[in-house]
Short mmCIF file of C-alpha atoms in Angstrom, two decimals:
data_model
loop_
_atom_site.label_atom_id
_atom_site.label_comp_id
_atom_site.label_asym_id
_atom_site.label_seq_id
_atom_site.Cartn_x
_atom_site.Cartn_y
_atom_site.Cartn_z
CA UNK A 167 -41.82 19.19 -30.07
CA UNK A 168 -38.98 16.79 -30.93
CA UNK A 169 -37.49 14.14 -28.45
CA UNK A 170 -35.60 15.46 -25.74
CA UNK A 171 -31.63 15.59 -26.28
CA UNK A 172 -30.28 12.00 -24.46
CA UNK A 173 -26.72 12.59 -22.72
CA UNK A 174 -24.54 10.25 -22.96
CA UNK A 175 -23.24 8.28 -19.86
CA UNK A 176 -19.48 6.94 -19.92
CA UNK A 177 -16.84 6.05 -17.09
CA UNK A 178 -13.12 6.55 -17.57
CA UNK A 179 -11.50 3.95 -16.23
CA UNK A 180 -8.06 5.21 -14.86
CA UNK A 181 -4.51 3.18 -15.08
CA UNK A 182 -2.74 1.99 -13.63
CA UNK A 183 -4.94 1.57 -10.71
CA UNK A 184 -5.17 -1.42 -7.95
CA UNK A 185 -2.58 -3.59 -7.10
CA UNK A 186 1.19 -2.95 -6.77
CA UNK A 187 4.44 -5.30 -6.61
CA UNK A 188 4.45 -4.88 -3.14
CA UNK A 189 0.70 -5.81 -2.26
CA UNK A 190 0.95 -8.29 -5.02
CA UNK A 191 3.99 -9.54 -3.29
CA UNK A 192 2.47 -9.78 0.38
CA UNK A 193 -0.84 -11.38 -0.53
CA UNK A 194 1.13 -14.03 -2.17
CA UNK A 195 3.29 -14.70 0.70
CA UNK A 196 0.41 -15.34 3.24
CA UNK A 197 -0.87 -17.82 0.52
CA UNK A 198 1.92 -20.08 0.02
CA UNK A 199 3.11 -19.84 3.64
CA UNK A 200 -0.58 -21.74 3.51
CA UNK A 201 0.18 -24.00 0.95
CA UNK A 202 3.37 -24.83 1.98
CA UNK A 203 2.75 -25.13 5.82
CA UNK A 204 -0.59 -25.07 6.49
CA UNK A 205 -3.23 -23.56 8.40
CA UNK A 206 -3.12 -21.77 11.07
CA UNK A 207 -0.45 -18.93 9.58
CA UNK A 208 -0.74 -15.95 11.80
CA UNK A 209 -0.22 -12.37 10.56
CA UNK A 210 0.39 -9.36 12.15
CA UNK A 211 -1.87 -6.41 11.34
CA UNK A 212 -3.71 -6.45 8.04
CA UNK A 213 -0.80 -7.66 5.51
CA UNK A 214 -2.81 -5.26 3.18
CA UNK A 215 -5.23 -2.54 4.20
CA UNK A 216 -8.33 -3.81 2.42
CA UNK A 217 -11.43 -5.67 3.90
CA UNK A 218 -11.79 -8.23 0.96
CA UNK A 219 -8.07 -9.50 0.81
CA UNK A 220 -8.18 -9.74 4.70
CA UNK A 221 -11.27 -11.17 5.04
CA UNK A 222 -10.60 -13.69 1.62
CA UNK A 223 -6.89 -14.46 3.61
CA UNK A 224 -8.44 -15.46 6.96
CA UNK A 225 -11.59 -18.07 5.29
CA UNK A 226 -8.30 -19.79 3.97
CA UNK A 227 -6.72 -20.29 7.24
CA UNK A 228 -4.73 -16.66 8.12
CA UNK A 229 -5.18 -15.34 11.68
CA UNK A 230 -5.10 -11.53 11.69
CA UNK A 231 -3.74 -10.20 15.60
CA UNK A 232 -2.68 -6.40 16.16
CA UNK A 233 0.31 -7.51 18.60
CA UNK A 234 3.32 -10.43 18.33
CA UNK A 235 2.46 -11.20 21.83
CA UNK A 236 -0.56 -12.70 20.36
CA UNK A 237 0.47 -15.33 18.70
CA UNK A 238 1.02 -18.90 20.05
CA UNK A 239 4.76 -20.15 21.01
CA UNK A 240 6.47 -22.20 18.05
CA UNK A 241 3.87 -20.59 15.79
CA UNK A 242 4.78 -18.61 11.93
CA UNK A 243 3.63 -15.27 11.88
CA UNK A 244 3.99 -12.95 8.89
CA UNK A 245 4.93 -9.26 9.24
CA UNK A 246 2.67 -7.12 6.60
CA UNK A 247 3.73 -5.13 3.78
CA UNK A 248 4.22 -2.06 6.14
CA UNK A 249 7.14 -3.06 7.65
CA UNK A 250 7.91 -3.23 11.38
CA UNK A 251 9.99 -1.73 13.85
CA UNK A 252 13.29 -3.82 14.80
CA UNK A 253 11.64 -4.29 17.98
CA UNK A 254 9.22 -6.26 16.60
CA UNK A 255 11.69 -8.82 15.54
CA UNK A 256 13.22 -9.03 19.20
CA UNK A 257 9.33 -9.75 20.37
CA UNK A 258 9.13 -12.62 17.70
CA UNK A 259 12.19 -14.37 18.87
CA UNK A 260 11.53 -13.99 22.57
CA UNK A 261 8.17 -15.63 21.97
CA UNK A 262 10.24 -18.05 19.66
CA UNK A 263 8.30 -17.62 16.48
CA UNK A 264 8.83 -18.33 13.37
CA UNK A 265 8.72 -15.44 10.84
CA UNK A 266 8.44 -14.52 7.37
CA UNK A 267 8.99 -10.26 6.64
CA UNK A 268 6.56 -9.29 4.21
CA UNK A 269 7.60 -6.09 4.22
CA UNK A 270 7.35 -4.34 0.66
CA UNK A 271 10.64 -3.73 -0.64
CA UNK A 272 10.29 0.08 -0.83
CA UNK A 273 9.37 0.23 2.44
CA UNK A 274 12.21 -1.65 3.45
CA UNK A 275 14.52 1.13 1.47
CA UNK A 276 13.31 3.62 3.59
CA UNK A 277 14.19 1.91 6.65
CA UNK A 278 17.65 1.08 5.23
CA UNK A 279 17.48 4.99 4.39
CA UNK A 280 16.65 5.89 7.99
CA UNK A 281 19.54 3.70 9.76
CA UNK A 282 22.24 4.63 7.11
CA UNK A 283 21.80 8.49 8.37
CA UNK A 284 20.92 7.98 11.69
CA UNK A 285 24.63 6.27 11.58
CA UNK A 286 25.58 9.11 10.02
CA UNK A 287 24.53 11.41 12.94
CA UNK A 288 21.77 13.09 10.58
CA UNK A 289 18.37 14.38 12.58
CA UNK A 290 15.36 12.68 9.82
CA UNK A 291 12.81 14.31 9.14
CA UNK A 292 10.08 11.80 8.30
CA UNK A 293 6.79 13.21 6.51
CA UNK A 294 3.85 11.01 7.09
CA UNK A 295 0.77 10.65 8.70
CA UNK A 296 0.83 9.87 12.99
CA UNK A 297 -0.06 6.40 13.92
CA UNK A 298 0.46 4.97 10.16
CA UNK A 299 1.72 1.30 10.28
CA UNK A 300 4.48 2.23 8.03
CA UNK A 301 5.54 5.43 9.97
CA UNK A 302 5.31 3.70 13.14
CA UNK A 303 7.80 0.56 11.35
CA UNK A 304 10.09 3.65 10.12
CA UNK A 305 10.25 5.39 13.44
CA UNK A 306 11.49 1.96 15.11
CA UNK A 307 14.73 1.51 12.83
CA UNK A 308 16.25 5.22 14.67
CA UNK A 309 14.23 6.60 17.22
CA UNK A 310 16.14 8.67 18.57
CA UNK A 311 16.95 10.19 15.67
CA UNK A 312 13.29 10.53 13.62
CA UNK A 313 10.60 13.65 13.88
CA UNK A 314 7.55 13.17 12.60
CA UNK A 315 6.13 15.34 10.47
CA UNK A 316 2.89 15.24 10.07
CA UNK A 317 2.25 17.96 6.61
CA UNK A 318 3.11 20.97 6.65
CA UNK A 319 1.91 22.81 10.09
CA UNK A 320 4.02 20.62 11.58
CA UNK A 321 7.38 21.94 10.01
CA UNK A 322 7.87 25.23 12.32
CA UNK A 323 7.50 23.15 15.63
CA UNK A 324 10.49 20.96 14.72
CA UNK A 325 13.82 21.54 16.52
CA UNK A 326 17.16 19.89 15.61
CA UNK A 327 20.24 19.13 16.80
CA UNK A 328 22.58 20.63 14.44
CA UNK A 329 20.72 22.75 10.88
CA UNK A 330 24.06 21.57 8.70
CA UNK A 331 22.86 17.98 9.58
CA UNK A 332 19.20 17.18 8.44
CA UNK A 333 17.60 14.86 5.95
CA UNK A 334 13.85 14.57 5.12
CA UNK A 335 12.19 10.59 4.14
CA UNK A 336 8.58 9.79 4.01
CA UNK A 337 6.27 7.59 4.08
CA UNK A 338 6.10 6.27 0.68
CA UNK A 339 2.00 6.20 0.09
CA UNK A 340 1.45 9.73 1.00
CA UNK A 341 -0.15 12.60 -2.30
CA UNK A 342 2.94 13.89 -4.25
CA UNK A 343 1.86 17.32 -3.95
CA UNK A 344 0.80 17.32 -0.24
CA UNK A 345 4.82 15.62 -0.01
CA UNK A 346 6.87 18.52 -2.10
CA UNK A 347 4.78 21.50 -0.27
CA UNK A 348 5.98 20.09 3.03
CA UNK A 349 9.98 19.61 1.59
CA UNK A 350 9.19 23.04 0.22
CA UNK A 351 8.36 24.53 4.14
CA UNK A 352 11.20 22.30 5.53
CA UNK A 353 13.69 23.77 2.95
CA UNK A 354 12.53 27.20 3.68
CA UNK A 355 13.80 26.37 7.87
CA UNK A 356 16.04 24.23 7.02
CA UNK A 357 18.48 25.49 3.80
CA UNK A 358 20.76 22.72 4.44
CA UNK A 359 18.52 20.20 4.33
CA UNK A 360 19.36 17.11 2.30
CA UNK A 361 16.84 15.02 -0.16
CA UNK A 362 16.99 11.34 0.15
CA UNK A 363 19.15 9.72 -2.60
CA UNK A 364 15.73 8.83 -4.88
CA UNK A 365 12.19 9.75 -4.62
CA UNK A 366 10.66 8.06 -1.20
CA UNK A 367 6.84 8.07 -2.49
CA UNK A 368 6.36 4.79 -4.64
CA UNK A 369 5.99 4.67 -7.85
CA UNK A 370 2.82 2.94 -7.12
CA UNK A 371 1.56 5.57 -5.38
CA UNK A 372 2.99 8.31 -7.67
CA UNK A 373 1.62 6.71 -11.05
CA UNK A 374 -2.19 6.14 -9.50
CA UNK A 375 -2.21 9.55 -8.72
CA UNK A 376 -1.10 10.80 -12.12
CA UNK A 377 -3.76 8.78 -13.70
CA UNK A 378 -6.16 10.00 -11.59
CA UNK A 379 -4.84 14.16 -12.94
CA UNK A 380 -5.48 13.59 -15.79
CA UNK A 381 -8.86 12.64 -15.86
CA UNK A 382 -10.11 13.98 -13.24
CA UNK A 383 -10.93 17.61 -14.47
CA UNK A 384 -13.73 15.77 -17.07
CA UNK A 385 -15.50 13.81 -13.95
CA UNK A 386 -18.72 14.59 -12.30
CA UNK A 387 -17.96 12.04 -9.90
CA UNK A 388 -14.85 10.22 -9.15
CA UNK A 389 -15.51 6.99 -7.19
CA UNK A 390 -12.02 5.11 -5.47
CA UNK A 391 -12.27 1.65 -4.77
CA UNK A 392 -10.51 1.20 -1.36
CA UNK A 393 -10.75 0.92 2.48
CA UNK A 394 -10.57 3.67 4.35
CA UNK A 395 -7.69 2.89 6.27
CA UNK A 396 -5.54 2.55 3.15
CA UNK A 397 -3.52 5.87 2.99
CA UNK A 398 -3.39 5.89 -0.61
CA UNK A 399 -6.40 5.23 -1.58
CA UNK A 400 -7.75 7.92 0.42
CA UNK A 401 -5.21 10.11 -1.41
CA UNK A 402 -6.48 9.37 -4.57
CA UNK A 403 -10.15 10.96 -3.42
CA UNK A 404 -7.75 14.38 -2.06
CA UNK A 405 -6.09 14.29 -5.45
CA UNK A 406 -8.65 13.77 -7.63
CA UNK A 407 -10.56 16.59 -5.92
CA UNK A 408 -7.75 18.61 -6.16
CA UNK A 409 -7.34 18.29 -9.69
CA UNK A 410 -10.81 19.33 -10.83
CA UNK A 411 -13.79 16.55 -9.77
CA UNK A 412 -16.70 17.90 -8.99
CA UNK A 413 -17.38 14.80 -6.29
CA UNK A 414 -15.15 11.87 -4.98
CA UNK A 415 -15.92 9.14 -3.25
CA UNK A 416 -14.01 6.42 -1.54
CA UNK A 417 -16.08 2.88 -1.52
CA UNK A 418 -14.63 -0.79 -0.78
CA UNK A 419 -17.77 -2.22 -2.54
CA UNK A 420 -19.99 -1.58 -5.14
CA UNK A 421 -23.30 -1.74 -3.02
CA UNK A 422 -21.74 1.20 -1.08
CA UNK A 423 -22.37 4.09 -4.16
CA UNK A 424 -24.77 6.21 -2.88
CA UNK A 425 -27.83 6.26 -5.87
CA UNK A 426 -27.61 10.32 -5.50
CA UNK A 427 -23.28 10.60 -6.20
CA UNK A 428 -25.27 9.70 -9.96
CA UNK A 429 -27.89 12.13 -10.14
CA UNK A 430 -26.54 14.85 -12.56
CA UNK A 431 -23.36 12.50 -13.06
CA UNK A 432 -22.56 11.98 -16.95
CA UNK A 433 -18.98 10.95 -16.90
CA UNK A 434 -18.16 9.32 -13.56
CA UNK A 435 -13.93 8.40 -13.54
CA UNK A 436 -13.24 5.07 -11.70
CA UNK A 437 -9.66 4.35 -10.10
CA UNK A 438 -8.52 1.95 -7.11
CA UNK A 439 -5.72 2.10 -4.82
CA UNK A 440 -2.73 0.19 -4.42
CA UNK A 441 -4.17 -2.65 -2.27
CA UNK A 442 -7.18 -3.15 -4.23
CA UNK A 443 -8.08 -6.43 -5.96
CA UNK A 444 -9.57 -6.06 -9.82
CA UNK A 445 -12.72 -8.46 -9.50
CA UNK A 446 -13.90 -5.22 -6.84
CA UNK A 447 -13.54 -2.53 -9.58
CA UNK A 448 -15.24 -5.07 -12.10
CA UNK A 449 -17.98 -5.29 -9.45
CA UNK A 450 -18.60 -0.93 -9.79
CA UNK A 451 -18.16 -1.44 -13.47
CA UNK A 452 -21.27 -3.86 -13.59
CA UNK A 453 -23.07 -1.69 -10.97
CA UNK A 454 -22.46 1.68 -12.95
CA UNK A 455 -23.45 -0.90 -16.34
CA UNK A 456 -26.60 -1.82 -14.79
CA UNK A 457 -27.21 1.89 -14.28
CA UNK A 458 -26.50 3.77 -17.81
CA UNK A 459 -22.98 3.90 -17.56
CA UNK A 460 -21.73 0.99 -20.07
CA UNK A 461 -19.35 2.82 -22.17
CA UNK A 462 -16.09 2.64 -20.11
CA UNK A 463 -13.11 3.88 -21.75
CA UNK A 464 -9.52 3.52 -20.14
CA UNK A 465 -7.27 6.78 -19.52
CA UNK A 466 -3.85 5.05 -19.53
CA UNK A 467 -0.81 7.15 -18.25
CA UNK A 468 1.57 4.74 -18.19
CA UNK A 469 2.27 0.83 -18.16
CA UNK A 470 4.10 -1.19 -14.89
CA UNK A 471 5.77 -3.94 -14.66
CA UNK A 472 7.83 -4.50 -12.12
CA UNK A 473 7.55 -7.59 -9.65
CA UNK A 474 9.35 -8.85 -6.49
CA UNK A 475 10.57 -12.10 -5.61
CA UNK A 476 8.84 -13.57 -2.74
CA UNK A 477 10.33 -13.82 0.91
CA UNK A 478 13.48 -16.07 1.10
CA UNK A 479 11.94 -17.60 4.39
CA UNK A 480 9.60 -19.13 2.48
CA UNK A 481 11.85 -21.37 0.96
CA UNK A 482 12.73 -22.97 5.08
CA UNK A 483 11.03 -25.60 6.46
CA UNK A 484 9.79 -23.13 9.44
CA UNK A 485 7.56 -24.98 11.07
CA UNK A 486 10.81 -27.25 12.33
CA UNK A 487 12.25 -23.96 12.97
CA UNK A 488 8.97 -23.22 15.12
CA UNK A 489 8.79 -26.46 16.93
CA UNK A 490 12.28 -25.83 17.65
CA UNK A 491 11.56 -22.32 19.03
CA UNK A 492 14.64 -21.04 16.32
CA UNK A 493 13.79 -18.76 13.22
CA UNK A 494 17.60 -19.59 12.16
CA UNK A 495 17.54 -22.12 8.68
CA UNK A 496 17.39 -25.61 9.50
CA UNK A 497 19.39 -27.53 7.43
CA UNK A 498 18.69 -30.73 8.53
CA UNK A 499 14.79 -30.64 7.52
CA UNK A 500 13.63 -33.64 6.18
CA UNK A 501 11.06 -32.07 3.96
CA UNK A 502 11.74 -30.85 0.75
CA UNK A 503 12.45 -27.44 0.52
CA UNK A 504 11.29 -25.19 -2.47
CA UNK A 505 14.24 -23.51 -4.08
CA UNK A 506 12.24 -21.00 -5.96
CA UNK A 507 9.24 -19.48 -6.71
CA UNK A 508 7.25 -17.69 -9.76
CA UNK A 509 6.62 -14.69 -9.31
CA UNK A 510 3.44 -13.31 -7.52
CA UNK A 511 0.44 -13.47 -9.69
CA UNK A 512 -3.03 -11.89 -9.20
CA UNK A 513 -5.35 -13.61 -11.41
CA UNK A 514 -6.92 -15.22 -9.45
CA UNK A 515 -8.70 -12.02 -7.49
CA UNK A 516 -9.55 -10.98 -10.81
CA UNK A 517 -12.61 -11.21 -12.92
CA UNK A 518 -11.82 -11.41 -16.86
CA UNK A 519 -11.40 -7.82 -18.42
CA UNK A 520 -13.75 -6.86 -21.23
CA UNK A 521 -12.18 -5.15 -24.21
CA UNK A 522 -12.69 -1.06 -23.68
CA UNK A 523 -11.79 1.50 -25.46
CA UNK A 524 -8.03 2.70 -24.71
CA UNK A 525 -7.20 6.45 -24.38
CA UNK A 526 -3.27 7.12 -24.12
#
């Protein structure tokens, strides 16, 4: 008899994956809010929903709290990249804090999105998931004027005010698909109903999933890197189930791959969601290494680049502002003020990338 036929083992490697311009952008705010004013910086909620970044933040001085009434008097407290409610604000300066709005800037459209129809006497229809951080911020900026809705069983329990006068927004991490089936049911009550000016879902969120499509049909086993309280990420397990994968997985470290997800698994597709540091999806590409899996070749759908500039509070002297019990600029600081900054950079949560294999 002659040898038995070996199988190869490979993992496709999808990207863009991990980190956007708006996690990129939040991370880097708690740090040099810790370089520039030292420990303790307070932040409220996770500024990022992943265990390592939170947990990496607070050993360098952060102090995560779930409530503004939390935090000291006179003390700087960052809002995360989820954005808060207006309400929030009025707690901050009540317990005369000093604060820096990490909010990512798509987020932050949204809300501008929200108050520009609720002006306009528009009911909003806002598609996202109950009790989300960012649908909770989104509510705040109209509440009178915002329905959840929460997918598409939702959409024949809504009641309006007026049908000529609707709008729908959503939350901007939520699946593509899942999104444009609900808008599809929403349309079908609602004929009138208007579409917000540009595409709500970021392209963040939009271009992991569409790397995730396309390989996803030639996976045994997809495995996300993410927490599981990252909307997102757990998304990109729905979507890549939907789109052919035989088994997904969602995993915030490598030690967490269950030995038997492998069994039968020749072509296992690794992706990562949007709040996801790189040196965690090197640590599954060593694990599935170690394992068989050491050709890795990278499905690439398309290339980012976009970057924000970091919060203008930054460049105050806020702890005089704190001590002060005023979040207004203080112009007659003694301590030099920072007029700019470079823009975010991750390399430091991320382990040195081994040439691969590139598929376009």
């Amino acid at each position: 008899m002659g040898d038995p036929v070996t199988v190869s083992r490979r993992v496709l490697l999808a990207a863009p994956r991990g980190w956007c311009a708006g996690v990129d952008r939040a991370v880097a705010t708690v740090e040099q809010a810790l370089d520039r004013f030292g420990a303790p910086i307070y932040v409220r909620k996770q500024i990022v929903h992943n265990k390592y970044v939170v947990k990496a933040l607070a050993e360098k001085g952060a102090i995560f709290v779930d409530e503004t009434q939390e935090v000291p008097e006179h003390a700087i407290v960052v809002f995360s990249a989820h954005g808060v409610a207006p309400l929030v604000h009025d707690e901050a300066q009540v317990g005369k804090l000093a604060t820096i709005d990490a909010t990512c800037p798509l987020v932050t459209k949204v809300h501008k999105e929200a108050k520009r129809f609720a002006k306009d006497d528009y009911d909003i229809l806002l598609i996202g998931h109950q009790g989300h951080e960012e649908v909770i911020g989104t509510i705040g900026q109209a509440p009178d004027r915002i329905h959840l809705v929460d997918g598409a069983r939702d959409v024949a329990a809504v009641e309006v005010r007026d049908e000529s006068k609707v709008v729908w927004l959503s939350q901007t991490t939520l699946s593509v698909d899942e999104t444009m089936a609900t808008v599809g049911e929403l349309t079908k009550r609602f004929p009138l109903l208007v579409s917000p000016p540009s595409d709500d879902i970021c392209y963040a969120t939009h271009n992991r999933q569409a790397a995730v499509r396309q390989l996803a049909a030639e996976t045994d086993l997809l495995i996300v890197v993410g927490s599981k309280n990252s909307s997102n990420s757990v998304r990109l397990v729905e979507v890549g189930l939907e789109n052919g994968a035989k088994a997904a997985h969602l995993v915030d470290f490598a030690d967490e791959i269950d030995e038997t997800w492998l069994e039968g698994a020749f072509t296992v597709g690794v992706t990562s969601g949007a709040s996801v540091p790189e040196i965690l999806v090197e640590g599954v590409l060593v694990h599935l290494a170690e394992r068989g899996y050491a050709d890795v070749q990278t499905v690439t759908t398309t290339a980012e680049h976009r970057q924000f500039s970091l919060p203008k509070e930054l460049r105050r002297d806020l702890r005089t502002e704190a001590t002060a019990g005023s979040t207004a600029p203080n112009h007659a600081s003694t301590r030099p003020v920072q007029e700019a900054f470079p823009a975010p950079g991750k390399d430091h949560w991320s382990t040195a990338h081994g040439r691969r294999r590139q598929r376009s």
